[in-house]
PDB file of N, CA, C and O in Angstrom:
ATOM      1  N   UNK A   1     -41.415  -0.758 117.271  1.00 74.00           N
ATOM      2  CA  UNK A   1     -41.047   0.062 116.136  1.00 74.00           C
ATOM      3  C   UNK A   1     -40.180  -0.750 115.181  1.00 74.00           C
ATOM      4  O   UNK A   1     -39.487  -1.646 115.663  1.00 74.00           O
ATOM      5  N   UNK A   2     -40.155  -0.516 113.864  1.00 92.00           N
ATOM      6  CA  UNK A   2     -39.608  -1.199 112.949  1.00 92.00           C
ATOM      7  C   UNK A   2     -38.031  -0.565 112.707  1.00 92.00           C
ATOM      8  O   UNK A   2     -37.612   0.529 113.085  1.00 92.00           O
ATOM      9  N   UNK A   3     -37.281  -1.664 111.923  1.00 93.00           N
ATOM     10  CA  UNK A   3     -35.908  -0.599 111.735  1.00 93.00           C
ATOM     11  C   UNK A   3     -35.551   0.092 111.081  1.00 93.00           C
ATOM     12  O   UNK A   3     -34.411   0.544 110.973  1.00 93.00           O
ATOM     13  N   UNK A   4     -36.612   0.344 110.424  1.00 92.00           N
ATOM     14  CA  UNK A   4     -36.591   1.677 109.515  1.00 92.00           C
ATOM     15  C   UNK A   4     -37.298   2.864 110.329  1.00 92.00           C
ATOM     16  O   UNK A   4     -37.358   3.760 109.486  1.00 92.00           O
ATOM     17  N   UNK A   5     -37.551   3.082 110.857  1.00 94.00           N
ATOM     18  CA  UNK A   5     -38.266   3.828 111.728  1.00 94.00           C
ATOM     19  C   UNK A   5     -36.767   4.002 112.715  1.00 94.00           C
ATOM     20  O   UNK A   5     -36.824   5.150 113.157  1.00 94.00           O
ATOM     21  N   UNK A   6     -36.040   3.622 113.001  1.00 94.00           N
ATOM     22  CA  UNK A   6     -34.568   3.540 113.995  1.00 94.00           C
ATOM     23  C   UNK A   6     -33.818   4.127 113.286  1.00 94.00           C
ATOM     24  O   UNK A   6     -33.060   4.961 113.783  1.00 94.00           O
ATOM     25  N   UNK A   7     -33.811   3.928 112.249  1.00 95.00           N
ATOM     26  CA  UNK A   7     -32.614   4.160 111.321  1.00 95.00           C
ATOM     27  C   UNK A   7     -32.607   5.343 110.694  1.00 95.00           C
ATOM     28  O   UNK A   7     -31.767   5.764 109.900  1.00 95.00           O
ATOM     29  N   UNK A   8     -33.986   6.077 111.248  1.00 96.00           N
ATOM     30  CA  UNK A   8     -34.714   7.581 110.182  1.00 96.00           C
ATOM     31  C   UNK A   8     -34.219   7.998 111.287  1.00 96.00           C
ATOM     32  O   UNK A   8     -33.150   8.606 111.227  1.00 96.00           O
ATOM     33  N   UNK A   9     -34.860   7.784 112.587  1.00 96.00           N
ATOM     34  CA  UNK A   9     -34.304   8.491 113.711  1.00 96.00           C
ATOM     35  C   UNK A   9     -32.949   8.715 113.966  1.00 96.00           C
ATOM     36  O   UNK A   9     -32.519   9.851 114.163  1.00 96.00           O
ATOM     37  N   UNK A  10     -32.081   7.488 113.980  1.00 96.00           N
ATOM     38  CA  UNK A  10     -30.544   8.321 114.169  1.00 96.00           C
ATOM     39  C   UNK A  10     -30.227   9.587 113.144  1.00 96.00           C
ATOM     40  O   UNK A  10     -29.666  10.625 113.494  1.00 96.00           O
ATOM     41  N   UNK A  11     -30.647   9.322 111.955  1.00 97.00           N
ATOM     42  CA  UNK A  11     -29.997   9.904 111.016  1.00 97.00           C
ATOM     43  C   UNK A  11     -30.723  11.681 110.970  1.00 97.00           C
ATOM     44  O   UNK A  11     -30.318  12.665 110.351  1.00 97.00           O
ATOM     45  N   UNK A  12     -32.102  11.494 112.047  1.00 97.00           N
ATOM     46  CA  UNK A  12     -32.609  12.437 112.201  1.00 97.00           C
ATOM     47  C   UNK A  12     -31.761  13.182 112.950  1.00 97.00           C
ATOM     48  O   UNK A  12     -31.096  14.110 112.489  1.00 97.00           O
ATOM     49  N   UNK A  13     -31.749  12.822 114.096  1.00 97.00           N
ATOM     50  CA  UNK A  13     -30.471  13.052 115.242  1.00 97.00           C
ATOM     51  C   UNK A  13     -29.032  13.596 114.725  1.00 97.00           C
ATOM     52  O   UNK A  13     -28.623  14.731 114.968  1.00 97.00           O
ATOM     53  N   UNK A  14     -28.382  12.702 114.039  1.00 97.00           N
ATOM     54  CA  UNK A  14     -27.127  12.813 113.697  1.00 97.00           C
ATOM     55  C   UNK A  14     -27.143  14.476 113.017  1.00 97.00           C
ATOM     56  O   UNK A  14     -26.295  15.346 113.214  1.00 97.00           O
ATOM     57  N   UNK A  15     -28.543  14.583 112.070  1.00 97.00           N
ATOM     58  CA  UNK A  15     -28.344  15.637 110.840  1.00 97.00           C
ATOM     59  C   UNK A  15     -28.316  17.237 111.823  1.00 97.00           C
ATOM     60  O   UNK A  15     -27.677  18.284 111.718  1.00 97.00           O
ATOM     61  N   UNK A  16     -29.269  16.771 112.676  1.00 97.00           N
ATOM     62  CA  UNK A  16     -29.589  17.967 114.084  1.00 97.00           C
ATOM     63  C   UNK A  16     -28.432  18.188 114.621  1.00 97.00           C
ATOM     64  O   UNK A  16     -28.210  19.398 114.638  1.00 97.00           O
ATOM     65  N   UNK A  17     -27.325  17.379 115.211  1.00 97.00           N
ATOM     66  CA  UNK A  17     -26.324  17.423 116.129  1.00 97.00           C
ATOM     67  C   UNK A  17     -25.427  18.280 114.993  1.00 97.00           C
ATOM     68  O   UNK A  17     -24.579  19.089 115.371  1.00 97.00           O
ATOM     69  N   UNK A  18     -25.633  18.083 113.869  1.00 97.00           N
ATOM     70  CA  UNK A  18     -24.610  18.603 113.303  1.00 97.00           C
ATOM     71  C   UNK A  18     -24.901  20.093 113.156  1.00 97.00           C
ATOM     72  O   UNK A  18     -24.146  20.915 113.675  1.00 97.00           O
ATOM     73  N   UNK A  19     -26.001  20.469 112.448  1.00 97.00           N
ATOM     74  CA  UNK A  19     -26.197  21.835 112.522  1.00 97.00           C
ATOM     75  C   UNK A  19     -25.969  22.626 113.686  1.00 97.00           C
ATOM     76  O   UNK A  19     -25.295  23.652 113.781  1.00 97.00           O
ATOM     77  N   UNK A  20     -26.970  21.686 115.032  1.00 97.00           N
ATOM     78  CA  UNK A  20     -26.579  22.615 115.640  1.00 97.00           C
ATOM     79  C   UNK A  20     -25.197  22.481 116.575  1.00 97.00           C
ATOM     80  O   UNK A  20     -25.074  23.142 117.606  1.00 97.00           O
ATOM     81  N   UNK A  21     -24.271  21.642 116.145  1.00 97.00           N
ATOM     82  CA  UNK A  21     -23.026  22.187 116.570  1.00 97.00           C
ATOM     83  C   UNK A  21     -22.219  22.803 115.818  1.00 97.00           C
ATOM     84  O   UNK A  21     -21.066  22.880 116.241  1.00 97.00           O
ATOM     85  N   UNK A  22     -22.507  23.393 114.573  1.00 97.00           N
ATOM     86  CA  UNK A  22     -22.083  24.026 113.487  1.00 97.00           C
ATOM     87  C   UNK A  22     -22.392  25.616 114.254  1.00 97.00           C
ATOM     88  O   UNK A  22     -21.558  26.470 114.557  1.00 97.00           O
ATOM     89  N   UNK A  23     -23.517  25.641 114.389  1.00 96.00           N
ATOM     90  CA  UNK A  23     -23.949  27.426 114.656  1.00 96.00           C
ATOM     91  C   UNK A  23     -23.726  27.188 116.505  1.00 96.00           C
ATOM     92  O   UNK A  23     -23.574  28.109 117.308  1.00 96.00           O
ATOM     93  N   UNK A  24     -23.756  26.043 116.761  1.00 97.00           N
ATOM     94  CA  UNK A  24     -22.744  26.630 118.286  1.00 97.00           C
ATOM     95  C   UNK A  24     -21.148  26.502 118.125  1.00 97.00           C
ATOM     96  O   UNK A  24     -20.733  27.167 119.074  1.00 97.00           O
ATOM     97  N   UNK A  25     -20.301  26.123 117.597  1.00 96.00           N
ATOM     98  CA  UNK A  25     -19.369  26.804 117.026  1.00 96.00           C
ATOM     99  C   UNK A  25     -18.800  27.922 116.116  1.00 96.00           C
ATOM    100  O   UNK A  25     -17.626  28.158 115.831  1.00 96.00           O
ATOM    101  N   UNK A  26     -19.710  28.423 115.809  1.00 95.00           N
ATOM    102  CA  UNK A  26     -20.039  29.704 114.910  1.00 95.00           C
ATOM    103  C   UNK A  26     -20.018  30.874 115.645  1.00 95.00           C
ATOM    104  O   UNK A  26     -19.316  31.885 115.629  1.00 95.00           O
ATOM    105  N   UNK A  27     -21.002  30.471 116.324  1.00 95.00           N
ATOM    106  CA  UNK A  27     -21.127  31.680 118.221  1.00 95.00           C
ATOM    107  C   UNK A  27     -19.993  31.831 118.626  1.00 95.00           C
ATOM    108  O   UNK A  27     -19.475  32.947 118.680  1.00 95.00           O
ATOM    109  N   UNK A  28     -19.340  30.645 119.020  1.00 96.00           N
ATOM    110  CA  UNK A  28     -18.503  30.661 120.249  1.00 96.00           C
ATOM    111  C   UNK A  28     -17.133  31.642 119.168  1.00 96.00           C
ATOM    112  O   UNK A  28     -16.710  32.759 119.464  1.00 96.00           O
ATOM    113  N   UNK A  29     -16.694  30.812 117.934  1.00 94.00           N
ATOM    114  CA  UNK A  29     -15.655  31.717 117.680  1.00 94.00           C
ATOM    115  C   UNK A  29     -16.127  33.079 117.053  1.00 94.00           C
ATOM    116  O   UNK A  29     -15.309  33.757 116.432  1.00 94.00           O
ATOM    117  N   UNK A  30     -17.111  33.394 117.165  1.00 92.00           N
ATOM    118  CA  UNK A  30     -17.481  34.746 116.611  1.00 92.00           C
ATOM    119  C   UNK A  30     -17.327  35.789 118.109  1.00 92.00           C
ATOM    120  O   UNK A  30     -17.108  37.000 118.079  1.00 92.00           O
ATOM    121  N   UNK A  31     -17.483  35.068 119.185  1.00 92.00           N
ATOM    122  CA  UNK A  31     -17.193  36.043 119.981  1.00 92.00           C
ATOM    123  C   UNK A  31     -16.065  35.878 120.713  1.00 92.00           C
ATOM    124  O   UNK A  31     -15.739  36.603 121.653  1.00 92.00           O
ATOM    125  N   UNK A  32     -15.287  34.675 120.189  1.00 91.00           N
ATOM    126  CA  UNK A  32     -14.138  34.577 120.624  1.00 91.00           C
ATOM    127  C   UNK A  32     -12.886  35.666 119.980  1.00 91.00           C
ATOM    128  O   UNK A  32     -12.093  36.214 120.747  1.00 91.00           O
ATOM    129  N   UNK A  33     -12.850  35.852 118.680  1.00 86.00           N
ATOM    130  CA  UNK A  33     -12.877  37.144 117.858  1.00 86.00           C
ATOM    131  C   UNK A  33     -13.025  38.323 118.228  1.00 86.00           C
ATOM    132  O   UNK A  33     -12.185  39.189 117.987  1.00 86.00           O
ATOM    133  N   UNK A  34     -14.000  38.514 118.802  1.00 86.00           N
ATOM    134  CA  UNK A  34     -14.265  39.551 119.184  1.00 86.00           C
ATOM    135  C   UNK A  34     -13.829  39.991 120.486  1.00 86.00           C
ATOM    136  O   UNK A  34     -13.524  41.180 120.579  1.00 86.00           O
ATOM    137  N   UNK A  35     -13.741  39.272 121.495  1.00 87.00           N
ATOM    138  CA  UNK A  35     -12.472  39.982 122.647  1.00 87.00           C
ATOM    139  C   UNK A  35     -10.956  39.236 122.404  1.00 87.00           C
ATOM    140  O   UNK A  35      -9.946  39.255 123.108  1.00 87.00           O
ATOM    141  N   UNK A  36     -11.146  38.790 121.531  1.00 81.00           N
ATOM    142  CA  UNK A  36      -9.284  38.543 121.246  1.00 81.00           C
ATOM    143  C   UNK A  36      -9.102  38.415 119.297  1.00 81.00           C
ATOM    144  O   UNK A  36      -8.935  37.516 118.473  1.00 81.00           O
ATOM    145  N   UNK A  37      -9.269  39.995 119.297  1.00 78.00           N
ATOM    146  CA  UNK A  37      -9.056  40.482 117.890  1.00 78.00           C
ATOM    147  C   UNK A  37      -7.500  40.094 116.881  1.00 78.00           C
ATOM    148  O   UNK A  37      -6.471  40.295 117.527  1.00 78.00           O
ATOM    149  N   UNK A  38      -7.352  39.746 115.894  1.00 82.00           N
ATOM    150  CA  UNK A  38      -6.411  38.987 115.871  1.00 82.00           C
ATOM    151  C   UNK A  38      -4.870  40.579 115.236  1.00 82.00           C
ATOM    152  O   UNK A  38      -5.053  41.465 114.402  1.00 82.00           O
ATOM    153  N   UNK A  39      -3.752  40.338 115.957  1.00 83.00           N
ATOM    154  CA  UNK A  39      -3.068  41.829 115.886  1.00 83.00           C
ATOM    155  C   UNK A  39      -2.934  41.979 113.860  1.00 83.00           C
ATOM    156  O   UNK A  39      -2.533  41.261 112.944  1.00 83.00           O
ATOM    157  N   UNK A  40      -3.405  43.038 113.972  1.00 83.00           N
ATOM    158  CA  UNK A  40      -3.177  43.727 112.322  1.00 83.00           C
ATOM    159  C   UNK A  40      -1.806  44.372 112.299  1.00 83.00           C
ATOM    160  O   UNK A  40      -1.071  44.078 113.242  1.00 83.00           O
ATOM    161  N   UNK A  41      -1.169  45.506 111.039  1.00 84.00           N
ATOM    162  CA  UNK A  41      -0.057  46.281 111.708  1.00 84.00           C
ATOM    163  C   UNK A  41      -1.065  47.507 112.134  1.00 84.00           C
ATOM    164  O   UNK A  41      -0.687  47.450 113.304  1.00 84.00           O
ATOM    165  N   UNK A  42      -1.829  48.346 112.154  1.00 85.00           N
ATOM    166  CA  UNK A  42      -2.507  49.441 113.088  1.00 85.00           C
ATOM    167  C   UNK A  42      -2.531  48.988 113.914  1.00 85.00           C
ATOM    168  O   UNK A  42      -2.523  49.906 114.735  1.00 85.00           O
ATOM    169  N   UNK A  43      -2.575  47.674 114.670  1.00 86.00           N
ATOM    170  CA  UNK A  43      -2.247  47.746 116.132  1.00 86.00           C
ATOM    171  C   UNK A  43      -1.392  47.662 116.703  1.00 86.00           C
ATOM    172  O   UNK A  43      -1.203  48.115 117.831  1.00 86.00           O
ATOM    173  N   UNK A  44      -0.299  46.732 115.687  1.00 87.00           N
ATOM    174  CA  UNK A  44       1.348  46.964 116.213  1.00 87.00           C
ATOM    175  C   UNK A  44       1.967  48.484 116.057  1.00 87.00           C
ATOM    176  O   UNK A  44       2.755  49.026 116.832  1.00 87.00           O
ATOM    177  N   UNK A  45       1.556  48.879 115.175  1.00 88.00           N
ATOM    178  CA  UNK A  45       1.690  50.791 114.881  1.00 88.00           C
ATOM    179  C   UNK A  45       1.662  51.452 116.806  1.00 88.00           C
ATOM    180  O   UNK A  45       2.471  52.125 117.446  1.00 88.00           O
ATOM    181  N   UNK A  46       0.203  50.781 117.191  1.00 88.00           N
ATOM    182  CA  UNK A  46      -0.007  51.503 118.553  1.00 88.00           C
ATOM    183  C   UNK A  46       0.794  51.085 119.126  1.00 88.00           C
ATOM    184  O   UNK A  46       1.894  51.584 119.365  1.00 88.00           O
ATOM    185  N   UNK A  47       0.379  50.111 119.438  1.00 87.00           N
ATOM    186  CA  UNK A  47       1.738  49.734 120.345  1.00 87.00           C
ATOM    187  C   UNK A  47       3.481  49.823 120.370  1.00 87.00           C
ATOM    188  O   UNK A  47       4.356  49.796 121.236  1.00 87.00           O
ATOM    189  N   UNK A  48       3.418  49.934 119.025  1.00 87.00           N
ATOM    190  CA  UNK A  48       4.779  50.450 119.482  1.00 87.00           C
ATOM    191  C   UNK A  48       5.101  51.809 119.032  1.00 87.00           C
ATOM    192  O   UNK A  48       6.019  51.957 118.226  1.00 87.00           O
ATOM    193  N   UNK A  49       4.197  53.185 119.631  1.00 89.00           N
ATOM    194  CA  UNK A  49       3.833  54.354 119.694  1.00 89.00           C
ATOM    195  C   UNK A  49       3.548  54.493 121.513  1.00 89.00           C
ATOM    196  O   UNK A  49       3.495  55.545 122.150  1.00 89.00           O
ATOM    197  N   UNK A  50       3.371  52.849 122.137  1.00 90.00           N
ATOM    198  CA  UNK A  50       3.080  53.406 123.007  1.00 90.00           C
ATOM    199  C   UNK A  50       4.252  53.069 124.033  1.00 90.00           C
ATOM    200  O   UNK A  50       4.375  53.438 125.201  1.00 90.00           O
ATOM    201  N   UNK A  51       5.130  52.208 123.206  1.00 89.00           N
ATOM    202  CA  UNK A  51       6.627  51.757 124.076  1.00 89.00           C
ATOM    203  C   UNK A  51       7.062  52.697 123.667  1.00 89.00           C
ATOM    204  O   UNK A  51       8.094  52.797 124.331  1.00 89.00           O
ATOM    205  N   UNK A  52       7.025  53.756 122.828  1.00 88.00           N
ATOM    206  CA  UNK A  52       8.085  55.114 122.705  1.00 88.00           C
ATOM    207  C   UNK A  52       8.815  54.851 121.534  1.00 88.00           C
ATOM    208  O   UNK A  52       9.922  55.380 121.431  1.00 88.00           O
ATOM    209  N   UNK A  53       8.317  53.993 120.461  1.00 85.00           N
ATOM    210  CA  UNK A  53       9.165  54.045 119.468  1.00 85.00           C
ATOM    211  C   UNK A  53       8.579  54.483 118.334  1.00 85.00           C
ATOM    212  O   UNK A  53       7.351  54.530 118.258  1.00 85.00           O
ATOM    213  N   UNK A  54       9.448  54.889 117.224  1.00 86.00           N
ATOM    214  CA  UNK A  54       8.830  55.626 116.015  1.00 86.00           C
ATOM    215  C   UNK A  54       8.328  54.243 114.817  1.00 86.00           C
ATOM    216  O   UNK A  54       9.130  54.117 113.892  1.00 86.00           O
ATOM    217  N   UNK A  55       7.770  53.793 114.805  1.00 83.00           N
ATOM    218  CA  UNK A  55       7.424  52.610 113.407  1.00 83.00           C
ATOM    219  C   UNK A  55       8.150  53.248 112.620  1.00 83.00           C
ATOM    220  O   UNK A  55       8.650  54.365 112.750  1.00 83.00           O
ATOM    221  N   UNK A  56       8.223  52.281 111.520  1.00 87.00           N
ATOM    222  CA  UNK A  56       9.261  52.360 110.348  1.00 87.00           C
ATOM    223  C   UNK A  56       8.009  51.474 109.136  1.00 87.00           C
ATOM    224  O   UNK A  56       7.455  50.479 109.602  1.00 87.00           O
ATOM    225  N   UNK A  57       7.703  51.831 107.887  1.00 87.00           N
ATOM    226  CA  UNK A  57       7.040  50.435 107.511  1.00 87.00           C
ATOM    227  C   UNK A  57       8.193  49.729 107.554  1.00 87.00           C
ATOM    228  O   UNK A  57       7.808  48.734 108.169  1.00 87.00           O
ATOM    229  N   UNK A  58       9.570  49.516 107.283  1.00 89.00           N
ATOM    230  CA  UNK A  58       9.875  48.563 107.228  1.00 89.00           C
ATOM    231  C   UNK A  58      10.296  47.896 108.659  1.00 89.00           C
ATOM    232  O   UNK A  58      10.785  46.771 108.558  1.00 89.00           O
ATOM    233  N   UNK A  59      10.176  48.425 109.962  1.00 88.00           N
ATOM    234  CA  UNK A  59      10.362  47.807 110.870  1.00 88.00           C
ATOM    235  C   UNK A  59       8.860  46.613 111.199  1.00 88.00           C
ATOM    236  O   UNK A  59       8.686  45.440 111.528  1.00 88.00           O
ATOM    237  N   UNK A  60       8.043  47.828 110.856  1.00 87.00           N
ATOM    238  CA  UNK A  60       6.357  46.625 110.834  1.00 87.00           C
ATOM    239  C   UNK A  60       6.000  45.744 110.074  1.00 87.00           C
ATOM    240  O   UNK A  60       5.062  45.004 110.372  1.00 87.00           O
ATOM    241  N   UNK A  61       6.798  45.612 108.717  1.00 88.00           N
ATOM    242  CA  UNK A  61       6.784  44.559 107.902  1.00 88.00           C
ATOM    243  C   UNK A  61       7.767  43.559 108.860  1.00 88.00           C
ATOM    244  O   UNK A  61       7.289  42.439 109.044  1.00 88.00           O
ATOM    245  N   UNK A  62       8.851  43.780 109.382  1.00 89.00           N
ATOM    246  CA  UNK A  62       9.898  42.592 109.868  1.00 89.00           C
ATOM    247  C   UNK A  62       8.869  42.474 111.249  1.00 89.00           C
ATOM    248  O   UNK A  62       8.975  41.277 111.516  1.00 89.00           O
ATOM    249  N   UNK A  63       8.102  42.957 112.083  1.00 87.00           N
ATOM    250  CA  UNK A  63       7.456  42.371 113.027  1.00 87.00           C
ATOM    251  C   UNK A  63       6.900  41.783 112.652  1.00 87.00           C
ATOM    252  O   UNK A  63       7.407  40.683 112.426  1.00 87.00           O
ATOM    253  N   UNK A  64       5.357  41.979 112.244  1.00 86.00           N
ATOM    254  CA  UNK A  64       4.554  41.075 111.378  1.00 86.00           C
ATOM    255  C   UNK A  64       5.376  39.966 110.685  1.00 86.00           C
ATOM    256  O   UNK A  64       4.599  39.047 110.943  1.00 86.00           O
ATOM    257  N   UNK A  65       6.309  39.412 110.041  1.00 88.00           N
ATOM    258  CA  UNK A  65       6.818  38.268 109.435  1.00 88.00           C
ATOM    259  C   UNK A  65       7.035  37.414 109.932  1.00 88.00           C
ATOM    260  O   UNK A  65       7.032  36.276 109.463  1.00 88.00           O
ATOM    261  N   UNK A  66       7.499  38.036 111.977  1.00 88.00           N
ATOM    262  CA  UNK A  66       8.569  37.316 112.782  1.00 88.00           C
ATOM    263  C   UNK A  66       6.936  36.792 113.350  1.00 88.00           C
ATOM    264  O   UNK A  66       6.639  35.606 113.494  1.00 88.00           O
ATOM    265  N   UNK A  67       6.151  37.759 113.578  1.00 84.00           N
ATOM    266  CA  UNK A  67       4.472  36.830 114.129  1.00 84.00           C
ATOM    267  C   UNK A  67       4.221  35.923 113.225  1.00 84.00           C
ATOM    268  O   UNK A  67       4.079  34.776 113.647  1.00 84.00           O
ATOM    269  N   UNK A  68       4.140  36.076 112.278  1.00 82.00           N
ATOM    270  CA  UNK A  68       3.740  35.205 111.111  1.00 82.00           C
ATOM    271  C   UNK A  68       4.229  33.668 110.971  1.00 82.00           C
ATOM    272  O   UNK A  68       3.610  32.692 110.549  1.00 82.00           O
ATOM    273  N   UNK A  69       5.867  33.808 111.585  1.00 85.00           N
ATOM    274  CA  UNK A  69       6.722  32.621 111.194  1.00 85.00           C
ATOM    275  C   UNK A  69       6.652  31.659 112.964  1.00 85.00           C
ATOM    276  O   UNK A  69       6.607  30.441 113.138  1.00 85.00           O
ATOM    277  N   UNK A  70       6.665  32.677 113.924  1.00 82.00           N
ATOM    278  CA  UNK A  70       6.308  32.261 115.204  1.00 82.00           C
ATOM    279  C   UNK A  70       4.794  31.486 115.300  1.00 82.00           C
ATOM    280  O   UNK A  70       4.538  30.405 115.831  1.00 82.00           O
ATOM    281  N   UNK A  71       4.075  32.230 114.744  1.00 76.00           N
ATOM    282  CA  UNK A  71       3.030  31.116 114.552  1.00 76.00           C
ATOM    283  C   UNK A  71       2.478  30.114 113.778  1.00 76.00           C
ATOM    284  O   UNK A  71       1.440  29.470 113.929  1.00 76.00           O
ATOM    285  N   UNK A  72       3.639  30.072 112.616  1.00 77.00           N
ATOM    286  CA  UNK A  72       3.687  29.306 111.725  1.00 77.00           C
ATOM    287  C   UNK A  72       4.218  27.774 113.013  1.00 77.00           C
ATOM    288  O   UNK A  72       3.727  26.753 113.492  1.00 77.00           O
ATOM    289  N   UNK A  73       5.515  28.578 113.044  1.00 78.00           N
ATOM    290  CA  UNK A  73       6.644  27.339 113.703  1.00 78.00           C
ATOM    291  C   UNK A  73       5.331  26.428 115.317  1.00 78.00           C
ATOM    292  O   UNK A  73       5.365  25.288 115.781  1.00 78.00           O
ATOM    293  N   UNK A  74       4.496  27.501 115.623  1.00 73.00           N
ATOM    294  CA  UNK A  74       3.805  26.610 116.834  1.00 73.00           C
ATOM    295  C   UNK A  74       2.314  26.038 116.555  1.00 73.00           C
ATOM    296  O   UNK A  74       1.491  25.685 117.400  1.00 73.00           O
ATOM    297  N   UNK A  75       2.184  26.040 115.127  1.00 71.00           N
ATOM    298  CA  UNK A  75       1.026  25.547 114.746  1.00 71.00           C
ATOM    299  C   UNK A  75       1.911  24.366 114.168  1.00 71.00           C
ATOM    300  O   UNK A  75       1.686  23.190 114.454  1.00 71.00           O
ATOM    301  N   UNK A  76       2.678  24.672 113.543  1.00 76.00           N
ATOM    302  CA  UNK A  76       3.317  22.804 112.969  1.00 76.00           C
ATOM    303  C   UNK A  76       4.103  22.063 114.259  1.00 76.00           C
ATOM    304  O   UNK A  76       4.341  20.862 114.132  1.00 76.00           O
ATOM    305  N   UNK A  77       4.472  22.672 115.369  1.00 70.00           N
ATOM    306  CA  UNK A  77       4.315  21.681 116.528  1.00 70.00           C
ATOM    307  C   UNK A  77       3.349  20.976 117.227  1.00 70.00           C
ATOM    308  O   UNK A  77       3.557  19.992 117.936  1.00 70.00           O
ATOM    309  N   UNK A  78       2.263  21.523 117.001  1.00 59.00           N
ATOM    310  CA  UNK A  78       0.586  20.590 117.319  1.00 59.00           C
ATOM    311  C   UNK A  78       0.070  19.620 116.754  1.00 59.00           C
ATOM    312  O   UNK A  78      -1.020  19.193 117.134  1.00 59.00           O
TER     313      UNK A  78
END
């Protein structure tokens, strides 16, 4: 075989590997999503309805901020 004929092929390869690790990463976090939904405040609402406390919006705005900054602070440690 000639090297142009080599050189069609990797690039055949390469273009394949990519798509399809594009839509198998697509899958995986689409259903990764889906059993680990990411918390909104309606779900901090429940939950803390179900520790026995009354929400406040402004207590669910200061939760949500403190998630927000907690995962700020452990994504810029990675």
């Amino acid at each position: 075989m000639s090297t142009a004929v080599w050189i069609l092929l990797i690039i055949i390869a390469l273009v394949l590997g990519f798509v399809g690790g594009f839509f198998a990463a697509r899958k995986y976090m689409e259903s990764y999503l889906k059993k680990n939904p990411p918390i909104n405040e309606n779900m901090l609402k429940m939950m803390m309805l179900q520790m026995g406390q009354k929400p406040s919006e402004r207590k669910l705005h200061q939760m949500m901020n403190a998630m927000k900054t907690q995962s700020a602070k452990q994504n810029s440690k990675k």
